[in-house]
Coordinates of C-alpha atoms in Angstrom, one line a residue:
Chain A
X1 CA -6.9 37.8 83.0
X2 CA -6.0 40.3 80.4
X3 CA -2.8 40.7 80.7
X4 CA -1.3 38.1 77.6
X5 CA 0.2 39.4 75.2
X6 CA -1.2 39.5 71.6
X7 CA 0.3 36.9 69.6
X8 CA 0.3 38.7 65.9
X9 CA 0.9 35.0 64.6
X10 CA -1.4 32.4 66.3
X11 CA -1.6 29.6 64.0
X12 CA 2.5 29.5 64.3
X13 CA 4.2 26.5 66.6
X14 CA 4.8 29.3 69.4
X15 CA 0.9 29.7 69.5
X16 CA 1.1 30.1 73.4
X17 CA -2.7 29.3 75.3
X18 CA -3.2 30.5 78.8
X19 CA -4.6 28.6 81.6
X20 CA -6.2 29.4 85.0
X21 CA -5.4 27.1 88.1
X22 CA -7.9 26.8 90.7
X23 CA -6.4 30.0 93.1
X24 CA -6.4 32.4 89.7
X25 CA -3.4 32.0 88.5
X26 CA -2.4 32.0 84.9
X27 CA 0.3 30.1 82.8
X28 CA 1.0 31.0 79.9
X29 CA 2.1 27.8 78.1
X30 CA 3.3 27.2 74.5
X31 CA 0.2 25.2 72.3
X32 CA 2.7 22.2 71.8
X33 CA 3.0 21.5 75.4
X34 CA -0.9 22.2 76.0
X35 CA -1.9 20.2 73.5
X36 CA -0.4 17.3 75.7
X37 CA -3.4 17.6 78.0
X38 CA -5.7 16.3 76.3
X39 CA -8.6 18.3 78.3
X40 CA -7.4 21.7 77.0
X41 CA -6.9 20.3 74.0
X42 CA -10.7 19.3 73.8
X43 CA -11.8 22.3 75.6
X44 CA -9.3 24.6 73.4
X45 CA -10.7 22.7 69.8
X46 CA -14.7 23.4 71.1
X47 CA -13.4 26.8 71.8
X48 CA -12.2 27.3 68.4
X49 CA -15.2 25.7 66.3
X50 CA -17.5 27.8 68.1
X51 CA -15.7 31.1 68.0
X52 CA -12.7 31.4 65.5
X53 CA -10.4 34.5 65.3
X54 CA -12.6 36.4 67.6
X55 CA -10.2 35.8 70.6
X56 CA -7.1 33.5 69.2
X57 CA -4.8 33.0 71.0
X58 CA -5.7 34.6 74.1
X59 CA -8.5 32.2 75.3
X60 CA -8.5 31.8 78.9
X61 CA -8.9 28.1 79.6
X62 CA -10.5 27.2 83.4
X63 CA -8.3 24.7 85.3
X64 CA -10.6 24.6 88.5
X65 CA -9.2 21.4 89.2
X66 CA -5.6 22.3 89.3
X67 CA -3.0 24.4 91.6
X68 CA -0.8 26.7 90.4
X69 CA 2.2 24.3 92.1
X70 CA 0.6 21.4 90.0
X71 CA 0.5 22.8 86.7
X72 CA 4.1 24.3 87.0
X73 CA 5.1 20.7 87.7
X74 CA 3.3 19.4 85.3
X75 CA 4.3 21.8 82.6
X76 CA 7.9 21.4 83.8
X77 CA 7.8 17.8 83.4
X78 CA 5.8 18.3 79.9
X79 CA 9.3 20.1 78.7
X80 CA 11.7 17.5 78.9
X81 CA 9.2 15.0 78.1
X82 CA 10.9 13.2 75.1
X83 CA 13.6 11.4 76.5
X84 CA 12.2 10.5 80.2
X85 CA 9.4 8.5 78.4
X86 CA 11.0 6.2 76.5
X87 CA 11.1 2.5 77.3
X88 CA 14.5 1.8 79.2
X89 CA 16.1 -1.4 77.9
X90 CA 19.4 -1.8 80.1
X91 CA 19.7 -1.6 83.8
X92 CA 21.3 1.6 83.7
X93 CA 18.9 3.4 82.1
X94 CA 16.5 2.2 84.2
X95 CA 18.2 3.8 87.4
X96 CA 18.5 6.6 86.1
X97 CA 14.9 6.5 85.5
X98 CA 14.1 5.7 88.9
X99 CA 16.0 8.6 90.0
X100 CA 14.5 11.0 88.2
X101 CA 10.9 9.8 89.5
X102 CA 12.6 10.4 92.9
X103 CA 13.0 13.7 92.2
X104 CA 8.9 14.0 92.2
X105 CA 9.7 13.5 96.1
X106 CA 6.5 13.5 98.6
X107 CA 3.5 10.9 98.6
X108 CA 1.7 14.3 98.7
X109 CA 2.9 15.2 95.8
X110 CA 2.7 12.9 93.6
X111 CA -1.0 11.9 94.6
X112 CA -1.5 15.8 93.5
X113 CA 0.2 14.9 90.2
X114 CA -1.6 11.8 89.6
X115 CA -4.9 13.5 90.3
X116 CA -4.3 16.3 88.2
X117 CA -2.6 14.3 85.6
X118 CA -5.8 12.3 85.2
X119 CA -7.9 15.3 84.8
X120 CA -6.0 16.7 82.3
X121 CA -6.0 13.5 80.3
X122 CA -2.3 13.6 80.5
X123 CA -1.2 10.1 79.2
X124 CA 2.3 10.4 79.5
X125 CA 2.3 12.1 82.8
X126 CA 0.3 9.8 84.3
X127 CA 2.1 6.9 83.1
X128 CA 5.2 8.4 84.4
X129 CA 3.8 9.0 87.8
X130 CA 1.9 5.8 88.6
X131 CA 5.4 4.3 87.9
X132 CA 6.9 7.0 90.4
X133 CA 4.1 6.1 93.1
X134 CA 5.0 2.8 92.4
X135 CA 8.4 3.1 93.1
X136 CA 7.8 3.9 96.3
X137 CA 5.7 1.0 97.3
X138 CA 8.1 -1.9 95.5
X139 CA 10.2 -4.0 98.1
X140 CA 8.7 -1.9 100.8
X141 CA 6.9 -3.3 104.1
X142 CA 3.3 -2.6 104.5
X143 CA 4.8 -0.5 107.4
X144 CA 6.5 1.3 105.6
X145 CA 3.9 1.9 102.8
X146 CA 1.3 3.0 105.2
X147 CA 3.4 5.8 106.9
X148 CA 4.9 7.3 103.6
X149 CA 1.1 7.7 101.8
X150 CA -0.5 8.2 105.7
X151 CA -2.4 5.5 105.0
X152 CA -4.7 4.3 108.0
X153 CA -4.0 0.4 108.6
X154 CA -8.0 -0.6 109.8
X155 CA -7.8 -4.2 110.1
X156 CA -8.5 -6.0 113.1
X157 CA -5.1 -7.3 114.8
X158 CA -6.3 -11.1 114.6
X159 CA -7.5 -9.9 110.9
X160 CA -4.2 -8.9 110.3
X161 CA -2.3 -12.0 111.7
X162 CA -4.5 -14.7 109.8
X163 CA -3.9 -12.6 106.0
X164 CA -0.1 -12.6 106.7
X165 CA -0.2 -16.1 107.7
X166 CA -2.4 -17.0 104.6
X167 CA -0.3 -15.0 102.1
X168 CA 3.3 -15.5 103.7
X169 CA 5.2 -15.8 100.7
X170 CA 4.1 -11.9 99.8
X171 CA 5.3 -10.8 102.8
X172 CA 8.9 -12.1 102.5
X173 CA 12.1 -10.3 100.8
X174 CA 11.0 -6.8 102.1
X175 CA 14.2 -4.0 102.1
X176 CA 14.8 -2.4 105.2
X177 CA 12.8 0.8 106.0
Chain B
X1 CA 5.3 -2.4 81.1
X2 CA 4.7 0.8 79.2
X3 CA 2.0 -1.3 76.8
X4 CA 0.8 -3.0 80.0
X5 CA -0.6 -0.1 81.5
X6 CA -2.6 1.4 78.3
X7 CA -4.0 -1.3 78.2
X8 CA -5.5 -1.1 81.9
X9 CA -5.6 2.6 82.7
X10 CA -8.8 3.7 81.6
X11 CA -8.7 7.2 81.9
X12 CA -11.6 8.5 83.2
X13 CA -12.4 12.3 82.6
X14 CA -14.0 13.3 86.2
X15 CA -16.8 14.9 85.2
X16 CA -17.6 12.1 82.7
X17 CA -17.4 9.4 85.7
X18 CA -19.5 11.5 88.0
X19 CA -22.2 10.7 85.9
X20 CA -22.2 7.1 86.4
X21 CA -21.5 6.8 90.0
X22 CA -24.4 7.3 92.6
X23 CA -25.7 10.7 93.9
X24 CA -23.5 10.1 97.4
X25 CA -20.8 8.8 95.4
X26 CA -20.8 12.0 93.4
X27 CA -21.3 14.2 96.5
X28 CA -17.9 12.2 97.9
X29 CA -15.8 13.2 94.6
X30 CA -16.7 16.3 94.7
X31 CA -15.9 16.9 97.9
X32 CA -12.5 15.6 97.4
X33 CA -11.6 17.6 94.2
X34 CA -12.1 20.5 96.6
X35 CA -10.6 19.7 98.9
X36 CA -7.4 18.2 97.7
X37 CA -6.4 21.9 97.1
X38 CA -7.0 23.3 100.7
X39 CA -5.5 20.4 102.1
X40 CA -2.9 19.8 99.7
X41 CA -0.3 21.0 102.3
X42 CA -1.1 18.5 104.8
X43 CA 0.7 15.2 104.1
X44 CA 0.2 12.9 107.1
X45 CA -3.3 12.9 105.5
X46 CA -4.1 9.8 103.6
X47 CA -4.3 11.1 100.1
X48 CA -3.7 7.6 98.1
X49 CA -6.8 6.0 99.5
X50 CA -8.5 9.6 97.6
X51 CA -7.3 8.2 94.1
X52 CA -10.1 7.1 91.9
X53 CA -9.5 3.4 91.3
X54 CA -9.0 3.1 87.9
X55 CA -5.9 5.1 88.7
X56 CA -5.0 2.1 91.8
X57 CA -5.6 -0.6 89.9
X58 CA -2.8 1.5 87.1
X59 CA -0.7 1.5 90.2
X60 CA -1.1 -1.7 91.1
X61 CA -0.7 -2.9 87.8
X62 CA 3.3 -2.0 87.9
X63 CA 4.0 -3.6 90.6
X64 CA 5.1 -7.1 90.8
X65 CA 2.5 -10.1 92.2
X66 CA 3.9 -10.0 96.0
X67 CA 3.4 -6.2 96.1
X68 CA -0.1 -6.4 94.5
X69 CA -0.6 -9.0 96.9
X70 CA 0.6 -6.9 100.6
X71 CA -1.4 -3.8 99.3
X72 CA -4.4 -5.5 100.1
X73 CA -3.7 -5.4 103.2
X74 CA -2.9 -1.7 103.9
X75 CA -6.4 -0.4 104.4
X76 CA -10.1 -1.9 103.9
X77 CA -9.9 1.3 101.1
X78 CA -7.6 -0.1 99.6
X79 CA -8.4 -4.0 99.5
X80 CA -11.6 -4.4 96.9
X81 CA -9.7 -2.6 94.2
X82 CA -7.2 -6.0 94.1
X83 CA -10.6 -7.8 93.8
X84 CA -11.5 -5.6 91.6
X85 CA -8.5 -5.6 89.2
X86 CA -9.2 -6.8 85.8
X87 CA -6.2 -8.1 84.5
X88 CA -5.6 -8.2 80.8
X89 CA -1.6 -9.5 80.4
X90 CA 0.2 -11.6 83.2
X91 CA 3.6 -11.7 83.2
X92 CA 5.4 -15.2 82.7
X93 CA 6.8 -14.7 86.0
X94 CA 3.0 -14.2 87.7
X95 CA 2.2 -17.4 85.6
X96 CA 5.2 -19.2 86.7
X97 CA 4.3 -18.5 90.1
X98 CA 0.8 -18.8 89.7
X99 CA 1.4 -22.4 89.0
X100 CA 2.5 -23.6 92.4
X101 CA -0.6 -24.4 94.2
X102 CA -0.4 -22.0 97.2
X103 CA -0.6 -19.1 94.6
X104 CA -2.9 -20.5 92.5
X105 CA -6.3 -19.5 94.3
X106 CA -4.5 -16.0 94.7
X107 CA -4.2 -15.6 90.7
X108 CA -7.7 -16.8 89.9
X109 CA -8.9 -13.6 90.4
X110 CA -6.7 -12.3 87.3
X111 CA -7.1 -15.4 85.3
X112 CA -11.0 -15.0 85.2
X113 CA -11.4 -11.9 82.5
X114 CA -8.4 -13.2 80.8
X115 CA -9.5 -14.0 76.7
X116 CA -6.0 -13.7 75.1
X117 CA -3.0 -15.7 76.5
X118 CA 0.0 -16.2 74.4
X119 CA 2.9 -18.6 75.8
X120 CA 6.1 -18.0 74.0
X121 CA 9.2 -19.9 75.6
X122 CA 6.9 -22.0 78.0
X123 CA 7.1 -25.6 79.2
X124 CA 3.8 -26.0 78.9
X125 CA 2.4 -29.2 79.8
X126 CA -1.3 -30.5 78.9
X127 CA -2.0 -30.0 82.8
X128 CA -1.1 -26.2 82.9
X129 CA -3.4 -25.6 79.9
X130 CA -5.8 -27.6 81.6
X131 CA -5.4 -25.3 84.4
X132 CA -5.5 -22.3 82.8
X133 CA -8.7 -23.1 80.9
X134 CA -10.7 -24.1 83.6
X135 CA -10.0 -20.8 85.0
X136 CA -10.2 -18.5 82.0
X137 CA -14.3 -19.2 81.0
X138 CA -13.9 -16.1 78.7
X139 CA -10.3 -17.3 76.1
X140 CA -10.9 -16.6 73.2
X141 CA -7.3 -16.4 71.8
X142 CA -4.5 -19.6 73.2
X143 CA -1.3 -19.1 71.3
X144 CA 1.8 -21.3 71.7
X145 CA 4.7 -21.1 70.5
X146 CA 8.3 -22.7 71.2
X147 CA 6.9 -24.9 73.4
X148 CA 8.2 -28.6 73.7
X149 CA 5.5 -30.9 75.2
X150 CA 2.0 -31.8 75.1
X151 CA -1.1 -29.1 74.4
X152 CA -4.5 -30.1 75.3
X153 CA -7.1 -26.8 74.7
X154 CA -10.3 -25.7 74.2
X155 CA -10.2 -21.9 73.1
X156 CA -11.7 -20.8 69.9
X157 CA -8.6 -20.2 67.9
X158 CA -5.7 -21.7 68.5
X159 CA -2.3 -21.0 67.5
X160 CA 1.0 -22.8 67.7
X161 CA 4.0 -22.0 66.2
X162 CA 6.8 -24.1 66.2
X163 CA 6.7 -26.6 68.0
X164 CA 8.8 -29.2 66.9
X165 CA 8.9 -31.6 69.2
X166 CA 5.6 -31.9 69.8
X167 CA 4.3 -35.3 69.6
X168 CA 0.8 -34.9 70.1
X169 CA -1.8 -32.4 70.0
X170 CA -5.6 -33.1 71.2
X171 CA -8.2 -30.5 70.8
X172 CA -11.7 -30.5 72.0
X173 CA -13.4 -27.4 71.6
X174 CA -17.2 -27.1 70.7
X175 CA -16.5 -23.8 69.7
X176 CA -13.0 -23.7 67.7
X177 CA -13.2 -22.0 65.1
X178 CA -9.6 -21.6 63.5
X179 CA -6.4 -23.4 63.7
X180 CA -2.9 -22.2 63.0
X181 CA -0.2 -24.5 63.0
X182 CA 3.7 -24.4 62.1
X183 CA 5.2 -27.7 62.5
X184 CA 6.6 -30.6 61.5
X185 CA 4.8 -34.1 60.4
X186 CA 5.6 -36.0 63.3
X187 CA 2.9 -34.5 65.4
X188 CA -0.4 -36.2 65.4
X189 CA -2.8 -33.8 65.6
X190 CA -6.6 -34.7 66.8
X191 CA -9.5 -32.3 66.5
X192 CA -12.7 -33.5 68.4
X193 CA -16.3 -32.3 67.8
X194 CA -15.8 -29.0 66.2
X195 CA -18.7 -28.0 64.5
X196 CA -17.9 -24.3 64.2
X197 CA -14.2 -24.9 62.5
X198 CA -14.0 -23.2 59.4
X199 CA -10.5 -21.9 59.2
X200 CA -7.1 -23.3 59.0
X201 CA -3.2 -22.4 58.6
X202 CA -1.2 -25.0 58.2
X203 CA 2.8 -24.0 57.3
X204 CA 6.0 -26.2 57.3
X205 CA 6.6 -29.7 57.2
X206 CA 2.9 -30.6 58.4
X207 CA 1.9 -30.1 54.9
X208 CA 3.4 -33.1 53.9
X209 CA 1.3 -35.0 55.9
X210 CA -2.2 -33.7 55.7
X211 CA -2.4 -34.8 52.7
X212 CA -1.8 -38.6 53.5
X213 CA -4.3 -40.9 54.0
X214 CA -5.8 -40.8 57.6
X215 CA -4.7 -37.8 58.8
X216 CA -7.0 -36.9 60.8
X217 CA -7.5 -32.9 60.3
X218 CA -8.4 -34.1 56.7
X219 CA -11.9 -35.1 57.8
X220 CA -13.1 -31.9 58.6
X221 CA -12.1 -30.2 54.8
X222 CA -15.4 -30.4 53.8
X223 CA -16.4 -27.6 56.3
X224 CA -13.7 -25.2 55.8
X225 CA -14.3 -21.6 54.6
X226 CA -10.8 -20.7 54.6
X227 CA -7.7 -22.6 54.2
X228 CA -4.1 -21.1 53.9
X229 CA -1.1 -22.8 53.1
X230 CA 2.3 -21.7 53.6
X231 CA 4.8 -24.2 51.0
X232 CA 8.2 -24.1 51.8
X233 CA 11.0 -25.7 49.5
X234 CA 14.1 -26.3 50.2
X235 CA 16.6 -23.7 48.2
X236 CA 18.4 -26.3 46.3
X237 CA 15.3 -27.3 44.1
X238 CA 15.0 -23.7 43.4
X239 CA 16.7 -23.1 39.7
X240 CA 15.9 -20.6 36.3
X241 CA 14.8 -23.6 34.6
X242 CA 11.3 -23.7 37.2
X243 CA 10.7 -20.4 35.8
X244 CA 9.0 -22.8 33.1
X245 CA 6.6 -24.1 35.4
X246 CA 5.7 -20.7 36.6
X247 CA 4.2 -20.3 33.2
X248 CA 2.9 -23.8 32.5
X249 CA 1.2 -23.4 35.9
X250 CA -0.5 -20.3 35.5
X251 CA -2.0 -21.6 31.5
X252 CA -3.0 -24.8 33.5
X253 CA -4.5 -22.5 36.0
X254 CA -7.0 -21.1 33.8
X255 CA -7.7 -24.4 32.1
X256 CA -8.5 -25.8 35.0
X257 CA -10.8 -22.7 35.8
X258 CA -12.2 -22.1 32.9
X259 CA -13.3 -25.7 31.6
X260 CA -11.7 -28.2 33.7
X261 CA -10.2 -30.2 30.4
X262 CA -7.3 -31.8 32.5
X263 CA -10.2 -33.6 34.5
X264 CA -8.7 -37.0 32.8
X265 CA -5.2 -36.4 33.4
X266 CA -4.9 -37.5 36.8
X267 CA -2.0 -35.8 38.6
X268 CA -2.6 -37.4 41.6
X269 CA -1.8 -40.7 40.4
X270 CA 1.0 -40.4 38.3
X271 CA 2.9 -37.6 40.6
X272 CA 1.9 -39.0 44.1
X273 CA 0.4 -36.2 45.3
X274 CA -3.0 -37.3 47.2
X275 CA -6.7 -37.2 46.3
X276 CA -8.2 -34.2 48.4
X277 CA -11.8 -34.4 49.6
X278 CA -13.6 -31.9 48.2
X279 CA -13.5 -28.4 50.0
X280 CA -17.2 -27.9 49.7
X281 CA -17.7 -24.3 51.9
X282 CA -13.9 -22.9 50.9
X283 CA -14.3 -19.2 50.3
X284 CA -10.9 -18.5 50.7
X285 CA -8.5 -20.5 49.4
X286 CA -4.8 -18.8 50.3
X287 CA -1.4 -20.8 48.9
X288 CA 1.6 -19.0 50.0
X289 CA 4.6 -20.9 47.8
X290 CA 8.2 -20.3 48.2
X291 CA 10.4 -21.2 45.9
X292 CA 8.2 -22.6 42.8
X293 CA 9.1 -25.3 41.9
X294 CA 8.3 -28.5 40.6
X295 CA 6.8 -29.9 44.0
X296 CA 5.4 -26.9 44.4
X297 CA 3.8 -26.9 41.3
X298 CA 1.9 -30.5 41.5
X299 CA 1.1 -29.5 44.9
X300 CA -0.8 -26.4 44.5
X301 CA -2.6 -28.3 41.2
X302 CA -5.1 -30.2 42.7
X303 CA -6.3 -27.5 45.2
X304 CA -7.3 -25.5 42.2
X305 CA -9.2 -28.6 40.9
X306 CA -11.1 -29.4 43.9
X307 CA -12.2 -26.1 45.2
X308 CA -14.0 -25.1 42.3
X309 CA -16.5 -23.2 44.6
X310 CA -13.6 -21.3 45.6
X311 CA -14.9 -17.5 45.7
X312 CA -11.1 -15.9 46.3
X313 CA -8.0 -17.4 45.8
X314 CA -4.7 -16.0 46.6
X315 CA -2.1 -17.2 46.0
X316 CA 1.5 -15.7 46.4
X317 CA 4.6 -17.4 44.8
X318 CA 8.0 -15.7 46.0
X319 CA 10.1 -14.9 44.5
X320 CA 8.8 -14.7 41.1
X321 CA 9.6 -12.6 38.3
X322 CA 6.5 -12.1 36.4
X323 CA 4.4 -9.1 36.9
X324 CA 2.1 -10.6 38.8
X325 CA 2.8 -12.3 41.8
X326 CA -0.7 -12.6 43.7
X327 CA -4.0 -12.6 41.8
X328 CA -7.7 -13.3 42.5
X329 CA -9.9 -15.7 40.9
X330 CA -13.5 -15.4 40.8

């Protein structure tokens, strides 16, 4: 925990803040790309009114919500945040987009981000994988849906039968699995 | 879609939320906060359903109506957050679809928290408004604009921008409160009982006409608080000599203000332009003229004359060289 480094200058952009996932590990992040979580940035403000230069730079922050494969996601995807947020206006663009939410890959993983995302108060992030979540669900059969997340289909058969019936026109122009 | 979703994901600090759920409730999110990290390796396990449902209904959001739709079906989990989704902007394409009647019921849900709807680009006809406000208890805000045929509404403001081929326009609203219009005089506009209307914008060729005897929007003048009126004049009137005017009708302005001595010069008579009732209740009294100019000029004249009681006037005349181009009265 007390191994950072001194920062001689932590008012500068490079301020760097240090933060502890839930199994103990700890990230030293730069305070631009912290600041993005708005949780730290609350926590790391509080921290600051109540107890100025004492400790600078060097305040651990808890994440005891977080894993250490979560947060280096997360800060990896804070990096190159600029230009994967804008709004796409062309088609192009858009695949693009959609292939770089691929990369985010497993259900798994991206319910992980999601969650963690939302704990952090990470806008951007969150926005970004919703839409990948999303991705994965658009022109897909409920089959389909419910095997990728491991979702547990607990209808009743005749249940089932009558909603598809009732609602036929949702369940038409699926892509293949 | 970016603006969509701020709009609907509430972002909900965890600890924050705990507080308002129930004990078990707070027991169950705790239990899953833990565990997500143990488990976190195991992915046939159904870790979607674990999302908090403000973050579902985000989800959901993004996807298109069908979609929306065939999650409810994936898991009794996952089916009250559709019931529970409070939408707050439909797409055209939802509303399109949501118009053809075996849809309809399905986008009631959506419709029902709904208090701003703006149709730009839409056919719509009296019956779809119709529709739409029988199913939206809580509009507040109907704005339409570019639309071709017949309006019939009841929200509390309404705007409608133009429209130029509308040919008729019925309101009834107990509770309107403001119209805006942009449109030519062709349209016959008819405001039932509206005993809370107080405001009004009126721009374009319409202005001609509300004026004239027996339009009908004239009868409810004496209950305005706030009336804005965007002149337009065509370019070619516009030349240096109306520069004149500016300053003969800023020295009437005053006179008019100050002791009312024109009072037996009647410009209504001998430069047609109409007898106003008298705006009573006008606090605000906003006259937005392009290109000054004689028309113009008589126009605006007997506005300042018969809102006396007038607390603020603004009134904007562009272009305009003097140094002052808006000012306040009183």
């Amino acid at each position: 925990m007390s191994n950072t480094s001194e920062n001689p200058n932590p008012s500068s952009s490079s301020a760097k803040i240090t933060l502890k996932t839930s199994d103990n590990e700890l990230f030293e992040v730069e305070e631009a790309v912290a600041m993005k979580f708005c949780t730290v940035k609350q926590y790391f403000e509080d921290e600051k009114d109540n107890d100025v230069a004492a400790r600078g730079s060097s305040t651990v922050i808890p994440l005891p919500n977080v894993h250490s494969a979560v947060l280096a996601r997360l800060i990896s995807y804070c990096k190159k945040l600029p230009q994967s947020n804008a709004v796409a206006d062309n088609h192009e663009e858009e695949e693009t987009k959609k292939k770089e939410r691929k990369q985010y890959g497993t259900p798994g993983d991206l319910v992980d981000l999601i969650s963690a995302a939302n704990y952090l108060d990470f806008k951007e992030g969150l926005e970004f994988f919703n839409q990948a979540l999303a991705d994965h669900i658009q022109n897909k059969s409920v089959e389909y849906v419910r095997k990728f997340f491991g979702i547990k289909g607990d209808f009743e058969p005749h249940e089932e039968e009558k909603y598809r019936e009732e609602y036929a026109w949702a369940f038409e122009g699926v892509d293949e699995d | 879609m970016a603006k969509r979703q701020t709009n609907l994901a509430k972002i909900v600090h965890p600890s924050s939320k705990i507080q308002t759920k129930s004990y078990k409730n707070m027991l169950y999110s705790l239990l899953i906060f833990t565990a997500s990290n143990i488990q976190r390796t195991n992915l046939s396990q159904d870790r979607l359903s674990d999302l908090p449902d403000e973050i579902l209904v985000s989800i959901l959001s993004l996807l298109k109506l069908e979609e929306r739709q065939r999650t409810s079906i994936l898991s009794r989990r996952l089916q009250p957050v559709w019931e529970k989704f409070k939408c707050h902007e439909i797409s055209i394409a939802d509303f399109r679809t949501a118009l053809s009647s075996e849809r309809s019921e399905f986008i009631s849900y959506s419709l029902e928290s709904l208090t701003d709807l703006s149709l730009t680009n839409v056919e719509v006809t009296g019956e779809v408004l119709e529709y739409v406000l029988s199913n939206c208890p809580f509009i507040e805000i109907l704005h339409v604009e570019a639309s071709r045929l017949l309006a019939l509404c009841q929200a509390k403001a309404f705007k409608d921008k133009y429209t130029q081929y509308l040919e008729h326009i019925q309101i009834h609203a107990i509770n309107l409160v403001s119209f805006e219009y942009f449109g030519c005089e062709t349209t016959r506009i008819l405001l039932g009982d509206v005993p809370n209307f107080v405001s009004l914008s009126v721009m374009g060729g319409y202005f001609g006409y509300l004026f004239k005897n027996g339009c009908p929007i004239s009868h409810y003048f004496s209950q305005l608080e706030t009336l804005e009126l965007l002149i337009l004049v065509s370019q070619k009137n516009f030349m240096i000599v109306n520069y004149i005017y500016i300053i003969i009708f800023l020295i009437l302005i005053m006179f008019v203000y100050k002791c009312a001595i024109f009072s037996w010069f009647n410009f209504s008579e001998i430069f047609e332009v109409p007898k106003l009732p008298k705006l009573r209740n006008l606090r605000l009294l906003k006259l937005d003229i392009h290109r000054l100019s004689w028309m113009a000029f008589f126009v605006a004249l007997p506005f300042l004359r018969h809102s006396l009681c007038c607390k603020e006037l603004c009134s904007s005349i562009t272009p305009l060289l003097l140094p002052c181009d808006s000012f306040v009265a009183r």
